[in-house]
C-alpha cells in the first residue's frame, strides 16, 4: 500500500504535467481529484464516522506505485468514458471547461463499476501521428539497404494504426509524402533540420503484436481507446477516431502475444529476400527488464546472421537522454551500427531530424 499522501501528490503531479502539455481541462480534473482525496484519510487512519466514498477508498488503498501504474490517468480515462457514453451533466461541464468537486465526486459515485474496469489495467494509446516519426526511419532503412523490401513488425501495436502508415498522407512543411486527395488522413507535423533520405519504400509484409490489442472493428474497444485521450485534445481525438474507422475496414487487429515471444518468432521466420524491420514507439519503458533483455539479445543474435540480401533493422522511438522528446534510433545489420536519427515529440507533432 502506498504511504499516506502519496496518492494525492501523484494526482497533483500528473495535473501539473497535463497543464504543461496543453491540457488544462485534464489538469483541472486531476487537481480536483487530488483535493477530494486529501479530504479522506488514508485507510490505516480512517475513522468509522468518516468513512470515505467507495471510489476514494479504492484509490487511497492502491497497492502499487501510483506513478508507475498511471493511476491518475486510469481515473481520467474512466471519467472521459462517462462523457463518451453520454452522461449529460459531465459532458456539459467538459464542453464548457468548468468542473467542480461535487460533480466529479458524484459522477464517480454513480459509475463505480466503470471505474473498477478502468482500474484493472493501464491506459493504452495509439496515435497515428507517430507514423510521421516512423516515415523518416523507413526512408533511412530503404536508402541504406538499396531499396530492399521491408517486412514490418511492430511491437506494442495497440489497434494497429501505425501499421497502416502508408495509407496516410503527410505534410511536414518543408516536404510532403502521399496523396492527401486519396488518403483517409492527412497528418501534419513540424519537420526541423535536414530533409530525410530520398528513397522508394517497398513493402514485403506487415504484422504487429500487443499484450492487450484493440480491435478497431469493435465499437466498445474503439471507445475505450478514445477515452484515454485527454478530453480537451480535440484534434487528437478526431485524428484517432478517423484512423480507427479506417483500420476497422482496411486493417487487422494486432496479434495478442507478448513482445518477447513475438520478436523471437518473427526473427526465426524472417524472409530471405527482405529487410525485417522491428519497430516500436514509446513501448520499451513498459516492458519488464527481463523481457527487454530477452528481446535485445535475440535481436543481436539474429543481427549477427544478417546479410545484404536479408538485412535486419531495429527502429525505435523511446525515452532517452533528450530533455524535450523521445529519441528515434536505428540499428542496422549487417554491421550493427546504431545511429540517432532524430529527437521527436512523443505524439509526433514535431521531428528534429539529425539523420
Short mmCIF file of C-alpha atoms in Angstrom, two decimals:
data_model
loop_
_atom_site.label_atom_id
_atom_site.label_comp_id
_atom_site.label_asym_id
_atom_site.label_seq_id
_atom_site.Cartn_x
_atom_site.Cartn_y
_atom_site.Cartn_z
CA UNK A 1 0.00 0.00 0.00
CA UNK A 2 1.31 3.47 -0.84
CA UNK A 3 2.31 5.73 2.09
CA UNK A 4 -0.13 8.47 3.19
CA UNK A 5 -0.21 11.48 0.85
CA UNK A 6 1.44 9.61 -2.00
CA UNK A 7 -1.84 9.18 -3.87
CA UNK A 8 -2.99 12.84 -3.70
CA UNK A 9 0.52 14.00 -4.53
CA UNK A 10 0.55 11.74 -7.58
CA UNK A 11 -2.70 13.27 -8.85
CA UNK A 12 -1.31 16.78 -8.29
CA UNK A 13 1.92 16.00 -10.12
CA UNK A 14 0.06 14.48 -13.05
CA UNK A 15 -2.13 17.60 -13.15
CA UNK A 16 0.99 19.74 -13.45
CA UNK A 17 2.23 17.56 -16.31
CA UNK A 18 -1.11 17.81 -18.12
CA UNK A 19 -1.08 21.59 -17.79
CA UNK A 20 2.43 21.76 -19.22
CA UNK A 21 1.35 19.58 -22.15
CA UNK A 22 -1.53 21.89 -23.04
CA UNK A 23 -4.49 20.08 -21.44
CA UNK A 24 -5.93 22.48 -18.86
CA UNK A 25 -9.22 20.61 -18.50
CA UNK A 26 -7.49 17.34 -17.61
CA UNK A 27 -5.19 19.26 -15.26
CA UNK A 28 -8.19 20.83 -13.51
CA UNK A 29 -9.88 17.44 -13.20
CA UNK A 30 -6.84 15.84 -11.57
CA UNK A 31 -6.37 18.81 -9.23
CA UNK A 32 -9.97 18.38 -8.10
CA UNK A 33 -9.40 14.67 -7.52
CA UNK A 34 -6.25 15.42 -5.51
CA UNK A 35 -8.25 17.78 -3.32
CA UNK A 36 -11.07 15.28 -2.85
CA UNK A 37 -8.62 12.55 -1.89
CA UNK A 38 -6.96 14.82 0.67
CA UNK A 39 -10.34 15.17 2.38
CA UNK A 40 -10.32 11.46 3.19
CA UNK A 41 -7.74 9.89 5.50
CA UNK A 42 -5.58 7.05 4.29
CA UNK A 43 -7.01 3.57 5.01
CA UNK A 44 -4.91 3.00 8.13
CA UNK A 45 -6.11 6.31 9.59
CA UNK A 46 -9.80 6.10 8.77
CA UNK A 47 -12.41 6.65 11.44
CA UNK A 48 -15.71 4.80 11.20
CA UNK A 49 -17.68 8.05 11.38
CA UNK A 50 -15.68 9.43 8.44
CA UNK A 51 -15.97 6.52 6.06
CA UNK A 52 -14.85 7.69 2.61
CA UNK A 53 -16.88 7.03 -0.53
CA UNK A 54 -16.13 3.73 -2.19
CA UNK A 55 -14.15 5.24 -5.08
CA UNK A 56 -11.92 7.27 -2.74
CA UNK A 57 -11.22 4.25 -0.55
CA UNK A 58 -10.15 2.23 -3.60
CA UNK A 59 -7.76 4.92 -4.78
CA UNK A 60 -6.36 5.57 -1.32
CA UNK A 61 -5.72 1.83 -0.88
CA UNK A 62 -3.87 1.49 -4.21
CA UNK A 63 -1.31 -1.28 -3.62
CA UNK A 64 1.35 -0.30 -6.15
CA UNK A 65 3.31 2.73 -7.27
CA UNK A 66 0.62 5.18 -8.48
CA UNK A 67 3.00 6.97 -10.85
CA UNK A 68 4.34 3.78 -12.44
CA UNK A 69 0.78 2.45 -12.70
CA UNK A 70 -0.52 5.75 -14.19
CA UNK A 71 -3.31 5.69 -11.61
CA UNK A 72 -4.45 9.27 -12.26
CA UNK A 73 -4.73 8.62 -15.99
CA UNK A 74 -6.77 5.48 -15.36
CA UNK A 75 -9.28 7.60 -13.46
CA UNK A 76 -9.21 10.35 -16.09
CA UNK A 77 -9.87 7.70 -18.73
CA UNK A 78 -12.86 6.36 -16.81
CA UNK A 79 -14.38 9.84 -16.47
CA UNK A 80 -13.80 10.61 -20.15
CA UNK A 81 -15.52 7.31 -20.95
CA UNK A 82 -18.53 8.51 -18.95
CA UNK A 83 -18.67 11.55 -21.24
CA UNK A 84 -18.29 9.42 -24.38
CA UNK A 85 -21.11 7.19 -23.11
CA UNK A 86 -23.42 10.20 -22.98
CA UNK A 87 -23.54 11.42 -19.35
CA UNK A 88 -25.18 14.82 -19.95
CA UNK A 89 -24.06 16.61 -16.78
CA UNK A 90 -20.40 15.73 -17.11
CA UNK A 91 -20.44 16.24 -20.89
CA UNK A 92 -21.78 19.79 -20.48
CA UNK A 93 -19.13 20.56 -17.87
CA UNK A 94 -16.36 19.17 -20.08
CA UNK A 95 -17.58 21.16 -23.08
CA UNK A 96 -17.67 24.36 -21.02
CA UNK A 97 -14.34 23.64 -19.35
CA UNK A 98 -15.89 24.11 -15.90
CA UNK A 99 -15.63 21.29 -13.38
CA UNK A 100 -16.48 21.31 -9.70
CA UNK A 101 -15.69 18.80 -6.93
CA UNK A 102 -19.32 17.86 -6.25
CA UNK A 103 -19.90 16.92 -9.89
CA UNK A 104 -16.69 14.88 -10.11
CA UNK A 105 -17.35 13.04 -6.84
CA UNK A 106 -20.99 12.41 -7.74
CA UNK A 107 -20.03 11.02 -11.15
CA UNK A 108 -17.57 8.59 -9.58
CA UNK A 109 -20.23 7.52 -7.08
CA UNK A 110 -22.67 6.75 -9.91
CA UNK A 111 -20.16 4.94 -12.11
CA UNK A 112 -18.22 2.83 -9.63
CA UNK A 113 -18.45 -0.31 -11.80
CA UNK A 114 -16.92 1.51 -14.77
CA UNK A 115 -14.15 2.89 -12.57
CA UNK A 116 -13.39 -0.64 -11.40
CA UNK A 117 -12.94 -1.72 -15.03
CA UNK A 118 -10.53 1.11 -15.74
CA UNK A 119 -8.53 0.47 -12.57
CA UNK A 120 -7.80 -3.09 -13.72
CA UNK A 121 -5.32 -2.13 -16.46
CA UNK A 122 -3.04 0.72 -17.55
CA UNK A 123 -4.03 3.36 -20.11
CA UNK A 124 -3.45 2.50 -23.74
CA UNK A 125 -2.81 4.99 -26.52
CA UNK A 126 -2.35 4.61 -30.26
CA UNK A 127 -1.85 7.83 -32.20
CA UNK A 128 -1.41 7.61 -35.98
CA UNK A 129 0.66 10.79 -35.87
CA UNK A 130 3.53 8.64 -34.64
CA UNK A 131 3.64 7.36 -38.21
CA UNK A 132 5.15 10.75 -39.06
CA UNK A 133 8.08 9.75 -36.85
CA UNK A 134 8.38 6.31 -38.41
CA UNK A 135 8.28 7.51 -42.02
CA UNK A 136 11.71 9.12 -41.78
CA UNK A 137 13.08 5.89 -40.32
CA UNK A 138 11.59 3.74 -43.08
CA UNK A 139 13.12 6.07 -45.67
CA UNK A 140 16.51 5.79 -43.95
CA UNK A 141 16.32 1.99 -43.94
CA UNK A 142 15.26 1.82 -47.59
CA UNK A 143 18.10 4.12 -48.63
CA UNK A 144 20.70 2.24 -46.58
CA UNK A 145 19.65 -1.18 -47.91
CA UNK A 146 19.46 -0.16 -51.56
CA UNK A 147 15.68 -0.31 -51.75
CA UNK A 148 15.28 -3.70 -50.09
CA UNK A 149 11.62 -4.58 -49.44
CA UNK A 150 10.61 -4.04 -45.82
CA UNK A 151 8.95 -6.75 -43.72
CA UNK A 152 7.47 -4.56 -40.98
CA UNK A 153 6.85 -5.96 -37.49
CA UNK A 154 5.51 -3.59 -34.82
CA UNK A 155 5.84 -4.30 -31.10
CA UNK A 156 3.10 -2.83 -28.92
CA UNK A 157 0.88 -2.06 -31.90
CA UNK A 158 -2.32 -1.47 -29.86
CA UNK A 159 -5.04 -1.03 -32.52
CA UNK A 160 -2.61 -1.27 -35.44
CA UNK A 161 -2.99 2.36 -36.52
CA UNK A 162 0.74 2.75 -37.20
CA UNK A 163 0.82 -0.47 -39.20
CA UNK A 164 -1.21 1.43 -41.80
CA UNK A 165 1.26 4.33 -42.02
CA UNK A 166 1.49 4.09 -45.82
CA UNK A 167 -2.24 4.75 -46.21
CA UNK A 168 -1.83 8.25 -44.75
CA UNK A 169 -0.62 11.47 -46.37
CA UNK A 170 1.92 13.72 -44.64
CA UNK A 171 2.65 17.44 -44.64
CA UNK A 172 5.88 18.36 -42.86
CA UNK A 173 6.04 21.92 -44.13
CA UNK A 174 9.40 21.50 -45.89
CA UNK A 175 8.35 18.28 -47.62
CA UNK A 176 5.30 16.08 -48.19
CA UNK A 177 4.57 12.40 -48.70
CA UNK A 178 1.49 10.67 -50.09
CA UNK A 179 -1.62 12.00 -51.79
CA UNK A 180 -3.94 13.98 -49.49
CA UNK A 181 -6.73 13.71 -52.06
CA UNK A 182 -6.98 9.94 -51.67
CA UNK A 183 -5.60 9.34 -48.16
CA UNK A 184 -8.07 8.80 -45.30
CA UNK A 185 -5.98 11.07 -43.10
CA UNK A 186 -3.61 13.98 -43.66
CA UNK A 187 -1.03 14.11 -40.88
CA UNK A 188 0.75 17.39 -40.19
CA UNK A 189 3.98 17.67 -38.23
CA UNK A 190 6.75 20.24 -37.99
CA UNK A 191 9.96 18.97 -39.58
CA UNK A 192 13.09 20.62 -38.22
CA UNK A 193 16.58 20.08 -39.61
CA UNK A 194 17.82 18.39 -42.76
CA UNK A 195 15.49 16.53 -45.09
CA UNK A 196 15.34 12.73 -44.78
CA UNK A 197 16.87 10.31 -47.26
CA UNK A 198 15.31 10.09 -50.69
CA UNK A 199 14.23 6.53 -51.33
CA UNK A 200 11.35 4.43 -52.61
CA UNK A 201 9.82 2.29 -49.87
CA UNK A 202 8.78 -1.21 -50.97
CA UNK A 203 6.70 -3.33 -48.60
CA UNK A 204 7.12 -7.07 -48.24
CA UNK A 205 4.65 -7.67 -45.40
CA UNK A 206 3.40 -6.25 -42.10
CA UNK A 207 2.28 -7.59 -38.73
CA UNK A 208 2.05 -6.39 -35.15
CA UNK A 209 1.59 -7.60 -31.61
CA UNK A 210 0.23 -6.27 -28.35
CA UNK A 211 -0.34 -7.86 -24.99
CA UNK A 212 -3.83 -6.28 -24.98
CA UNK A 213 -4.65 -5.47 -28.61
CA UNK A 214 -7.54 -3.22 -29.54
CA UNK A 215 -9.85 -4.49 -32.26
CA UNK A 216 -10.79 -1.40 -34.29
CA UNK A 217 -13.85 -3.25 -35.61
CA UNK A 218 -15.37 -3.33 -32.11
CA UNK A 219 -17.19 -0.08 -31.19
CA UNK A 220 -16.69 -0.67 -27.46
CA UNK A 221 -12.96 -1.19 -27.83
CA UNK A 222 -12.68 1.89 -30.05
CA UNK A 223 -14.44 3.95 -27.40
CA UNK A 224 -12.09 2.67 -24.71
CA UNK A 225 -9.05 3.69 -26.73
CA UNK A 226 -10.52 7.16 -27.32
CA UNK A 227 -11.29 7.57 -23.62
CA UNK A 228 -7.58 7.59 -22.76
CA UNK A 229 -7.01 10.66 -24.92
CA UNK A 230 -7.26 13.76 -22.76
CA UNK A 231 -10.71 15.17 -23.38
CA UNK A 232 -9.53 18.67 -24.34
CA UNK A 233 -7.17 17.36 -27.05
CA UNK A 234 -9.87 17.67 -29.69
CA UNK A 235 -7.67 17.46 -32.83
CA UNK A 236 -6.06 14.32 -31.49
CA UNK A 237 -9.45 12.79 -30.70
CA UNK A 238 -10.63 13.47 -34.24
CA UNK A 239 -7.40 12.10 -35.74
CA UNK A 240 -7.52 8.85 -33.78
CA UNK A 241 -11.25 8.38 -34.42
CA UNK A 242 -10.70 8.76 -38.16
CA UNK A 243 -7.78 6.33 -38.12
CA UNK A 244 -9.84 3.79 -36.16
CA UNK A 245 -12.65 3.97 -38.71
CA UNK A 246 -10.15 3.37 -41.50
CA UNK A 247 -8.48 0.49 -39.63
CA UNK A 248 -11.85 -1.14 -38.97
CA UNK A 249 -12.21 -1.62 -42.73
CA UNK A 250 -8.66 -1.87 -44.04
CA UNK A 251 -6.59 -3.13 -41.11
CA UNK A 252 -6.48 -6.19 -38.95
CA UNK A 253 -6.11 -6.38 -35.16
CA UNK A 254 -2.58 -6.96 -33.89
CA UNK A 255 -1.88 -10.41 -32.52
CA UNK A 256 -2.41 -10.92 -28.79
CA UNK A 257 1.06 -12.12 -27.80
CA UNK A 258 3.89 -10.94 -25.58
CA UNK A 259 6.58 -8.79 -27.13
CA UNK A 260 9.41 -11.24 -26.46
CA UNK A 261 7.62 -14.24 -27.92
CA UNK A 262 6.57 -12.22 -30.98
CA UNK A 263 10.06 -10.86 -31.67
CA UNK A 264 11.78 -14.23 -31.29
CA UNK A 265 9.25 -15.95 -33.54
CA UNK A 266 9.45 -13.30 -36.25
CA UNK A 267 13.24 -13.26 -36.18
CA UNK A 268 13.30 -17.02 -36.66
CA UNK A 269 10.88 -16.81 -39.60
CA UNK A 270 12.34 -13.71 -41.25
CA UNK A 271 12.24 -13.71 -45.05
CA UNK A 272 15.37 -14.38 -47.10
CA UNK A 273 14.55 -11.64 -49.63
CA UNK A 274 13.56 -8.67 -47.45
CA UNK A 275 14.72 -6.48 -44.59
CA UNK A 276 12.95 -7.40 -41.38
CA UNK A 277 12.15 -4.16 -39.51
CA UNK A 278 11.29 -4.43 -35.82
CA UNK A 279 9.86 -1.13 -34.65
CA UNK A 280 8.13 0.40 -31.65
CA UNK A 281 7.21 3.83 -30.28
CA UNK A 282 7.09 4.57 -26.53
CA UNK A 283 6.77 0.91 -25.62
CA UNK A 284 10.15 -0.10 -24.19
CA UNK A 285 9.62 1.52 -20.77
CA UNK A 286 6.52 -0.60 -20.20
CA UNK A 287 8.29 -3.92 -20.76
CA UNK A 288 9.78 -5.76 -17.76
CA UNK A 289 13.57 -5.62 -17.58
CA UNK A 290 13.95 -9.34 -18.23
CA UNK A 291 11.80 -9.09 -21.37
CA UNK A 292 13.82 -6.11 -22.58
CA UNK A 293 16.99 -8.15 -22.19
CA UNK A 294 15.45 -11.16 -23.89
CA UNK A 295 14.43 -9.08 -26.91
CA UNK A 296 17.74 -7.23 -27.16
CA UNK A 297 19.74 -10.47 -27.01
CA UNK A 298 17.54 -12.11 -29.65
CA UNK A 299 17.96 -9.16 -31.99
CA UNK A 300 21.74 -9.09 -31.52
CA UNK A 301 21.95 -12.82 -32.22
CA UNK A 302 19.81 -12.53 -35.35
CA UNK A 303 21.76 -9.47 -36.46
CA UNK A 304 24.98 -11.46 -36.50
CA UNK A 305 23.46 -13.66 -39.21
CA UNK A 306 22.01 -10.82 -41.30
CA UNK A 307 23.14 -10.43 -44.91
CA UNK A 308 22.93 -7.73 -47.55
CA UNK A 309 20.09 -9.69 -49.18
CA UNK A 310 18.24 -10.11 -45.86
CA UNK A 311 19.18 -7.21 -43.57
CA UNK A 312 17.77 -6.61 -40.11
CA UNK A 313 16.69 -3.23 -38.75
CA UNK A 314 15.65 -2.16 -35.25
CA UNK A 315 13.83 1.19 -35.34
CA UNK A 316 12.57 2.68 -32.09
CA UNK A 317 11.36 5.99 -30.70
CA UNK A 318 11.78 5.80 -26.95
CA UNK A 319 12.66 7.92 -23.94
CA UNK A 320 16.38 8.66 -23.76
CA UNK A 321 18.72 11.47 -22.82
CA UNK A 322 16.80 14.17 -24.72
CA UNK A 323 15.03 16.56 -22.36
CA UNK A 324 12.23 17.60 -24.71
CA UNK A 325 11.20 14.43 -26.51
CA UNK A 326 11.93 10.84 -27.44
CA UNK A 327 14.95 9.62 -29.38
CA UNK A 328 14.45 7.93 -32.74
CA UNK A 329 17.27 5.40 -33.14
CA UNK A 330 18.10 2.89 -35.85
CA UNK A 331 20.36 -0.14 -35.61
CA UNK A 332 21.01 -1.87 -38.92
CA UNK A 333 22.66 -5.21 -39.68
CA UNK A 334 24.96 -6.33 -41.23
CA UNK A 335 27.24 -4.19 -39.15
CA UNK A 336 25.08 -3.48 -36.13
CA UNK A 337 25.78 0.26 -36.24
CA UNK A 338 23.38 2.36 -34.17
CA UNK A 339 22.68 5.95 -35.03
CA UNK A 340 20.27 8.52 -33.70
CA UNK A 341 18.05 9.76 -36.48
CA UNK A 342 16.04 12.40 -34.62
CA UNK A 343 14.58 13.76 -31.43
CA UNK A 344 10.80 13.69 -31.69
CA UNK A 345 7.69 14.82 -29.89
CA UNK A 346 6.15 11.89 -28.04
CA UNK A 347 2.98 12.07 -30.16
CA UNK A 348 4.71 13.05 -33.40
CA UNK A 349 3.80 16.75 -33.54
CA UNK A 350 7.40 17.68 -34.41
CA UNK A 351 10.55 15.89 -35.59
CA UNK A 352 14.04 17.36 -35.15
CA UNK A 353 15.97 15.38 -37.74
CA UNK A 354 19.65 14.53 -37.34
CA UNK A 355 19.80 11.72 -39.90
#
